[in-house]
mmCIF file of C-alpha atoms and ligand atoms in Angstrom:
data_model
loop_
_atom_site.group_PDB
_atom_site.id
_atom_site.type_symbol
_atom_site.label_atom_id
_atom_site.label_comp_id
_atom_site.label_asym_id
_atom_site.label_seq_id
_atom_site.Cartn_x
_atom_site.Cartn_y
_atom_site.Cartn_z
ATOM 1 C CA UNK E 1 27.506 11.947 -9.167
ATOM 2 C CA UNK E 2 24.288 10.403 -8.006
ATOM 3 C CA UNK E 3 24.289 6.628 -8.059
ATOM 4 C CA UNK E 4 20.602 6.151 -8.825
ATOM 5 C CA UNK E 5 18.411 7.421 -11.640
ATOM 6 C CA UNK E 6 15.163 5.634 -10.836
ATOM 7 C CA UNK E 7 13.375 5.471 -7.512
ATOM 8 C CA UNK E 8 10.579 2.921 -7.155
ATOM 9 C CA UNK E 9 8.251 3.816 -4.279
ATOM 10 C CA UNK E 10 5.693 1.547 -2.741
ATOM 11 C CA UNK E 11 2.393 3.435 -2.178
ATOM 12 C CA UNK E 12 0.373 2.091 0.781
ATOM 13 C CA UNK E 13 1.989 2.682 4.189
ATOM 14 C CA UNK E 14 5.118 4.095 2.521
ATOM 15 C CA UNK E 15 3.830 7.455 1.259
ATOM 16 C CA UNK E 16 0.005 7.159 1.297
ATOM 17 C CA UNK E 17 -1.016 6.813 4.939
ATOM 18 C CA UNK E 18 -3.180 3.751 4.582
ATOM 19 C CA UNK E 19 -3.713 3.200 8.312
ATOM 20 C CA UNK E 20 -5.002 6.709 8.984
ATOM 21 C CA UNK E 21 -7.146 6.832 5.855
ATOM 22 C CA UNK E 22 -8.565 3.371 6.451
ATOM 23 C CA UNK E 23 -9.506 4.186 10.030
ATOM 24 C CA UNK E 24 -11.244 7.437 9.023
ATOM 25 C CA UNK E 25 -13.205 5.649 6.297
ATOM 26 C CA UNK E 26 -14.219 2.729 8.478
ATOM 27 C CA UNK E 27 -15.415 4.972 11.286
ATOM 28 C CA UNK E 28 -17.588 6.902 8.804
ATOM 29 C CA UNK E 29 -19.030 3.626 7.510
ATOM 30 C CA UNK E 30 -19.476 2.282 11.038
ATOM 31 C CA UNK E 31 -21.901 5.170 11.610
ATOM 32 C CA UNK E 32 -23.536 4.927 8.182
ATOM 33 C CA UNK E 33 -24.322 1.226 8.672
ATOM 34 C CA UNK E 34 -25.404 1.692 12.307
ATOM 35 C CA UNK E 35 -22.939 -0.932 13.440
ATOM 36 C CA UNK E 36 -23.267 0.290 17.024
ATOM 37 C CA UNK E 37 -26.288 -2.047 17.068
ATOM 38 C CA UNK E 38 -23.844 -4.960 16.898
ATOM 39 C CA UNK E 39 -20.490 -3.737 18.223
ATOM 40 C CA UNK E 40 -19.915 -1.996 21.569
ATOM 41 C CA UNK E 41 -18.105 0.810 19.749
ATOM 42 C CA UNK E 42 -15.935 1.558 16.725
ATOM 43 C CA UNK E 43 -12.707 0.419 18.385
ATOM 44 C CA UNK E 44 -14.311 -2.939 19.071
ATOM 45 C CA UNK E 45 -15.244 -3.284 15.415
ATOM 46 C CA UNK E 46 -11.822 -2.119 14.280
ATOM 47 C CA UNK E 47 -9.886 -4.538 16.468
ATOM 48 C CA UNK E 48 -11.940 -7.448 15.122
ATOM 49 C CA UNK E 49 -11.467 -6.263 11.562
ATOM 50 C CA UNK E 50 -7.691 -5.776 11.639
ATOM 51 C CA UNK E 51 -6.511 -9.404 12.046
ATOM 52 C CA UNK E 52 -9.262 -10.712 9.740
ATOM 53 C CA UNK E 53 -8.202 -8.262 7.031
ATOM 54 C CA UNK E 54 -4.493 -9.031 7.482
ATOM 55 C CA UNK E 55 -5.110 -12.760 7.255
ATOM 56 C CA UNK E 56 -7.197 -12.470 4.063
ATOM 57 C CA UNK E 57 -4.633 -10.123 2.455
ATOM 58 C CA UNK E 58 -1.953 -12.725 3.082
ATOM 59 C CA UNK E 59 -4.101 -15.456 1.523
ATOM 60 C CA UNK E 60 -4.848 -13.193 -1.460
ATOM 61 C CA UNK E 61 -1.142 -12.452 -1.951
ATOM 62 C CA UNK E 62 -0.412 -16.173 -1.862
ATOM 63 C CA UNK E 63 -3.098 -16.714 -4.499
ATOM 64 C CA UNK E 64 -5.230 -18.830 -2.160
ATOM 65 C CA UNK E 65 -8.366 -16.690 -2.431
ATOM 66 C CA UNK E 66 -10.013 -14.461 -5.020
ATOM 67 C CA UNK E 67 -10.282 -10.694 -4.884
ATOM 68 C CA UNK E 68 -13.941 -10.734 -3.748
ATOM 69 C CA UNK E 69 -13.135 -13.224 -0.978
ATOM 70 C CA UNK E 70 -10.809 -10.545 0.318
ATOM 71 C CA UNK E 71 -12.761 -7.365 -0.418
ATOM 72 C CA UNK E 72 -16.131 -8.614 0.873
ATOM 73 C CA UNK E 73 -14.937 -11.437 3.129
ATOM 74 C CA UNK E 74 -13.013 -9.098 5.437
ATOM 75 C CA UNK E 75 -16.247 -7.299 6.357
ATOM 76 C CA UNK E 76 -18.533 -10.328 6.233
ATOM 77 C CA UNK E 77 -16.238 -12.220 8.604
ATOM 78 C CA UNK E 78 -15.935 -9.206 10.910
ATOM 79 C CA UNK E 79 -19.742 -8.897 11.037
ATOM 80 C CA UNK E 80 -19.966 -12.633 11.815
ATOM 81 C CA UNK E 81 -17.877 -12.203 14.985
ATOM 82 C CA UNK E 82 -20.919 -10.499 16.535
ATOM 83 C CA UNK E 83 -23.485 -12.755 14.871
ATOM 84 C CA UNK E 84 -24.448 -10.236 12.181
ATOM 85 C CA UNK E 85 -24.832 -12.629 9.256
ATOM 86 C CA UNK E 86 -25.682 -10.430 6.269
ATOM 87 C CA UNK E 87 -23.715 -10.978 3.103
ATOM 88 C CA UNK E 88 -25.584 -8.254 1.253
ATOM 89 C CA UNK E 89 -24.775 -5.640 3.875
ATOM 90 C CA UNK E 90 -21.146 -6.771 3.837
ATOM 91 C CA UNK E 91 -21.060 -6.437 0.055
ATOM 92 C CA UNK E 92 -22.455 -2.899 0.178
ATOM 93 C CA UNK E 93 -20.104 -1.961 2.989
ATOM 94 C CA UNK E 94 -17.185 -3.336 0.964
ATOM 95 C CA UNK E 95 -18.245 -1.355 -2.117
ATOM 96 C CA UNK E 96 -18.517 1.825 -0.064
ATOM 97 C CA UNK E 97 -15.140 1.163 1.483
ATOM 98 C CA UNK E 98 -13.283 0.773 -1.818
ATOM 99 C CA UNK E 99 -15.061 3.831 -3.201
ATOM 100 C CA UNK E 100 -14.492 6.146 -0.239
ATOM 101 C CA UNK E 101 -11.141 5.014 1.165
ATOM 102 C CA UNK E 102 -9.027 6.000 -1.867
ATOM 103 C CA UNK E 103 -10.465 9.531 -1.746
ATOM 104 C CA UNK E 104 -8.856 10.132 1.660
ATOM 105 C CA UNK E 105 -5.731 12.212 1.499
ATOM 106 C CA UNK E 106 -3.532 11.587 4.556
ATOM 107 C CA UNK E 107 0.077 10.944 3.644
ATOM 108 C CA UNK E 108 3.003 9.668 5.723
ATOM 109 C CA UNK E 109 4.852 12.517 7.537
ATOM 110 C CA UNK E 110 7.313 14.489 5.347
ATOM 111 C CA UNK E 111 6.114 12.855 2.106
ATOM 112 C CA UNK E 112 5.752 16.070 0.095
ATOM 113 C CA UNK E 113 8.897 17.662 1.511
ATOM 114 C CA UNK E 114 10.922 14.617 0.494
ATOM 115 C CA UNK E 115 9.295 14.193 -2.927
ATOM 116 C CA UNK E 116 9.869 17.889 -3.693
ATOM 117 C CA UNK E 117 13.517 17.441 -2.782
ATOM 118 C CA UNK E 118 13.936 14.297 -4.931
ATOM 119 C CA UNK E 119 11.901 15.287 -7.986
ATOM 120 C CA UNK E 120 14.559 17.365 -9.815
ATOM 121 C CA UNK E 121 17.146 14.605 -9.503
ATOM 122 C CA UNK E 122 15.350 11.326 -10.111
ATOM 123 C CA UNK E 123 12.700 9.611 -12.193
ATOM 124 C CA UNK E 124 10.230 8.342 -9.641
ATOM 125 C CA UNK E 125 7.721 5.532 -10.082
ATOM 126 C CA UNK E 126 5.095 3.741 -8.017
ATOM 127 C CA UNK E 127 5.171 -0.011 -7.440
ATOM 128 C CA UNK E 128 2.048 -1.229 -5.664
ATOM 129 C CA UNK E 129 0.121 -4.424 -4.983
ATOM 130 C CA UNK E 130 -3.246 -2.686 -4.604
ATOM 131 C CA UNK E 131 -6.334 -2.791 -6.783
ATOM 132 C CA UNK E 132 -6.348 -0.896 -10.085
ATOM 133 C CA UNK E 133 -9.517 1.092 -9.379
ATOM 134 C CA UNK E 134 -8.298 2.321 -5.994
ATOM 135 C CA UNK E 135 -4.624 3.111 -6.503
ATOM 136 C CA UNK E 136 -5.096 5.701 -9.279
ATOM 137 C CA UNK E 137 -7.721 7.523 -7.196
ATOM 138 C CA UNK E 138 -5.373 7.633 -4.182
ATOM 139 C CA UNK E 139 -2.591 9.144 -6.275
ATOM 140 C CA UNK E 140 -4.852 11.775 -7.863
ATOM 141 C CA UNK E 141 -6.798 12.850 -4.777
ATOM 142 C CA UNK E 142 -3.787 13.071 -2.491
ATOM 143 C CA UNK E 143 -1.808 15.187 -4.945
ATOM 144 C CA UNK E 144 0.920 12.541 -5.269
ATOM 145 C CA UNK E 145 0.394 11.747 -8.954
ATOM 146 C CA UNK E 146 2.490 14.600 -10.470
ATOM 147 C CA UNK E 147 5.648 13.348 -8.767
ATOM 148 C CA UNK E 148 5.645 9.998 -10.559
ATOM 149 C CA UNK E 149 6.408 9.000 -14.131
ATOM 150 C CA UNK E 150 5.053 5.465 -14.210
ATOM 151 C CA UNK E 151 2.561 3.667 -12.015
ATOM 152 C CA UNK E 152 2.934 -0.105 -11.712
ATOM 153 C CA UNK E 153 -0.044 -1.908 -10.202
ATOM 154 C CA UNK E 154 0.163 -5.666 -9.639
ATOM 155 C CA UNK E 155 -3.356 -6.284 -10.910
ATOM 156 C CA UNK E 156 -2.470 -4.731 -14.267
ATOM 157 C CA UNK E 157 0.914 -6.408 -14.558
ATOM 158 C CA UNK E 158 -0.338 -9.865 -13.599
ATOM 159 C CA UNK E 159 2.311 -10.368 -10.916
ATOM 160 C CA UNK E 160 2.312 -9.331 -7.259
ATOM 161 C CA UNK E 161 5.353 -8.091 -5.437
ATOM 162 C CA UNK E 162 7.590 -9.898 -4.371
ATOM 163 C CA UNK E 163 7.392 -11.888 -7.627
ATOM 164 C CA UNK E 164 10.366 -11.435 -9.874
ATOM 165 C CA UNK E 165 8.064 -10.819 -12.848
ATOM 166 C CA UNK E 166 6.698 -7.677 -11.210
ATOM 167 C CA UNK E 167 10.103 -6.061 -10.742
ATOM 168 C CA UNK E 168 11.350 -7.215 -14.102
ATOM 169 C CA UNK E 169 8.351 -5.617 -15.824
ATOM 170 C CA UNK E 170 8.760 -2.335 -13.930
ATOM 171 C CA UNK E 171 12.488 -2.030 -14.611
ATOM 172 C CA UNK E 172 12.132 -2.884 -18.293
ATOM 173 C CA UNK E 173 9.214 -0.507 -18.835
ATOM 174 C CA UNK E 174 11.344 2.358 -17.509
ATOM 175 C CA UNK E 175 14.409 1.390 -19.563
ATOM 176 C CA UNK E 176 16.171 1.443 -16.215
ATOM 177 C CA UNK E 177 19.371 -0.316 -15.274
ATOM 178 C CA UNK E 178 19.209 -2.431 -12.168
ATOM 179 C CA UNK E 179 22.219 -0.770 -10.574
ATOM 180 C CA UNK E 180 20.695 2.662 -11.133
ATOM 181 C CA UNK E 181 17.426 1.689 -9.455
ATOM 182 C CA UNK E 182 16.363 1.849 -5.837
ATOM 183 C CA UNK E 183 13.244 0.377 -4.231
ATOM 184 C CA UNK E 184 11.682 2.091 -1.196
ATOM 185 C CA UNK E 185 8.965 0.256 0.714
ATOM 186 C CA UNK E 186 7.532 -0.682 4.103
ATOM 187 C CA UNK E 187 6.918 -4.373 3.500
ATOM 188 C CA UNK E 188 9.767 -6.777 4.215
ATOM 189 C CA UNK E 189 7.905 -9.539 2.447
ATOM 190 C CA UNK E 190 6.649 -7.718 -0.663
ATOM 191 C CA UNK E 191 9.068 -4.819 -1.258
ATOM 192 C CA UNK E 192 12.338 -5.801 0.367
ATOM 193 C CA UNK E 193 12.383 -9.520 -0.416
ATOM 194 C CA UNK E 194 11.216 -8.745 -3.935
ATOM 195 C CA UNK E 195 13.944 -6.181 -4.506
ATOM 196 C CA UNK E 196 16.584 -8.452 -2.984
ATOM 197 C CA UNK E 197 15.617 -11.445 -5.080
ATOM 198 C CA UNK E 198 15.713 -9.402 -8.257
ATOM 199 C CA UNK E 199 19.040 -7.824 -7.288
ATOM 200 C CA UNK E 200 17.909 -4.251 -6.627
ATOM 201 C CA UNK E 201 19.164 -1.922 -3.912
ATOM 202 C CA UNK E 202 16.419 -1.173 -1.431
ATOM 203 C CA UNK E 203 15.428 0.998 1.494
ATOM 204 C CA UNK E 204 13.262 -0.531 4.181
ATOM 205 C CA UNK E 205 10.902 2.114 5.567
ATOM 206 C CA UNK E 206 10.494 0.925 9.145
ATOM 207 C CA UNK E 207 8.684 3.651 11.131
ATOM 208 C CA UNK E 208 7.859 1.322 14.036
ATOM 209 C CA UNK E 209 11.381 -0.040 14.264
ATOM 210 C CA UNK E 210 10.375 -3.680 13.980
ATOM 211 C CA UNK E 211 13.161 -6.234 14.358
ATOM 212 C CA UNK E 212 14.726 -7.345 11.095
ATOM 213 C CA UNK E 213 16.424 -10.737 11.031
ATOM 214 C CA UNK E 214 17.844 -10.720 7.506
ATOM 215 C CA UNK E 215 20.213 -7.960 6.389
ATOM 216 C CA UNK E 216 18.684 -5.084 4.406
ATOM 217 C CA UNK E 217 20.549 -2.704 2.108
ATOM 218 C CA UNK E 218 19.335 0.368 3.988
ATOM 219 C CA UNK E 219 16.747 1.108 6.634
ATOM 220 C CA UNK E 220 15.016 4.345 7.637
ATOM 221 C CA UNK E 221 12.613 5.278 10.421
ATOM 222 C CA UNK E 222 11.475 8.514 8.773
ATOM 223 C CA UNK E 223 11.125 9.483 5.113
ATOM 224 C CA UNK E 224 13.222 12.563 5.940
ATOM 225 C CA UNK E 225 16.288 10.328 6.044
ATOM 226 C CA UNK E 226 15.996 9.943 2.271
ATOM 227 C CA UNK E 227 17.150 13.554 1.942
ATOM 228 C CA UNK E 228 20.546 12.752 3.396
ATOM 229 C CA UNK E 229 20.790 9.428 1.601
ATOM 230 C CA UNK E 230 19.857 10.536 -1.924
HETATM 231 MG MG1 LIG H 1 3.220 -0.879 1.559
#
């Protein structure tokens, strides 16, 4: 007898390889916008961008800034580090990024093998904090969409993970029981804390083996481990 009926997968960095896809997109845009005029090379640009983007994402999650402050601000602020003060260019770059990035199709290793294995036995759903217009494109283009019954996107629900309201909405919409539901995600703050606080079993996908100070229900380094667990 399988314990779970519903599996709730995070999307970015858990099955859709955000880091790889983001880097490919940004390097294409780096060339398109001739940013070599301002930055020594792409890696220089990318290492400025990464902490700026992470910081603005955190502020957005905490509700401190608006969506455009994140989506445009991350590029505007990166441009500013080299004295390139052009809000219009940053806005165009940001629009290109959100259009092109979701069309990239890299997935985390073993994603399809594991989803093929799980599909006959479970109802699978997506729980994601991304933007509405990007997350559906990612799922379609990458071929992930057919594996999932319901797609829960924070922007549509009105709550971000780890908010209780997000998980409550997802569970109720699936007519799922809490004890028959499992959350799988890479973010300790959004996925794991959220699942814990709402009383759901959870699997922390931790490919880099970062140190965890609070206990987690289960932890995996590779998605393949789900095949022995489920
Ligand atoms: Mg994630």
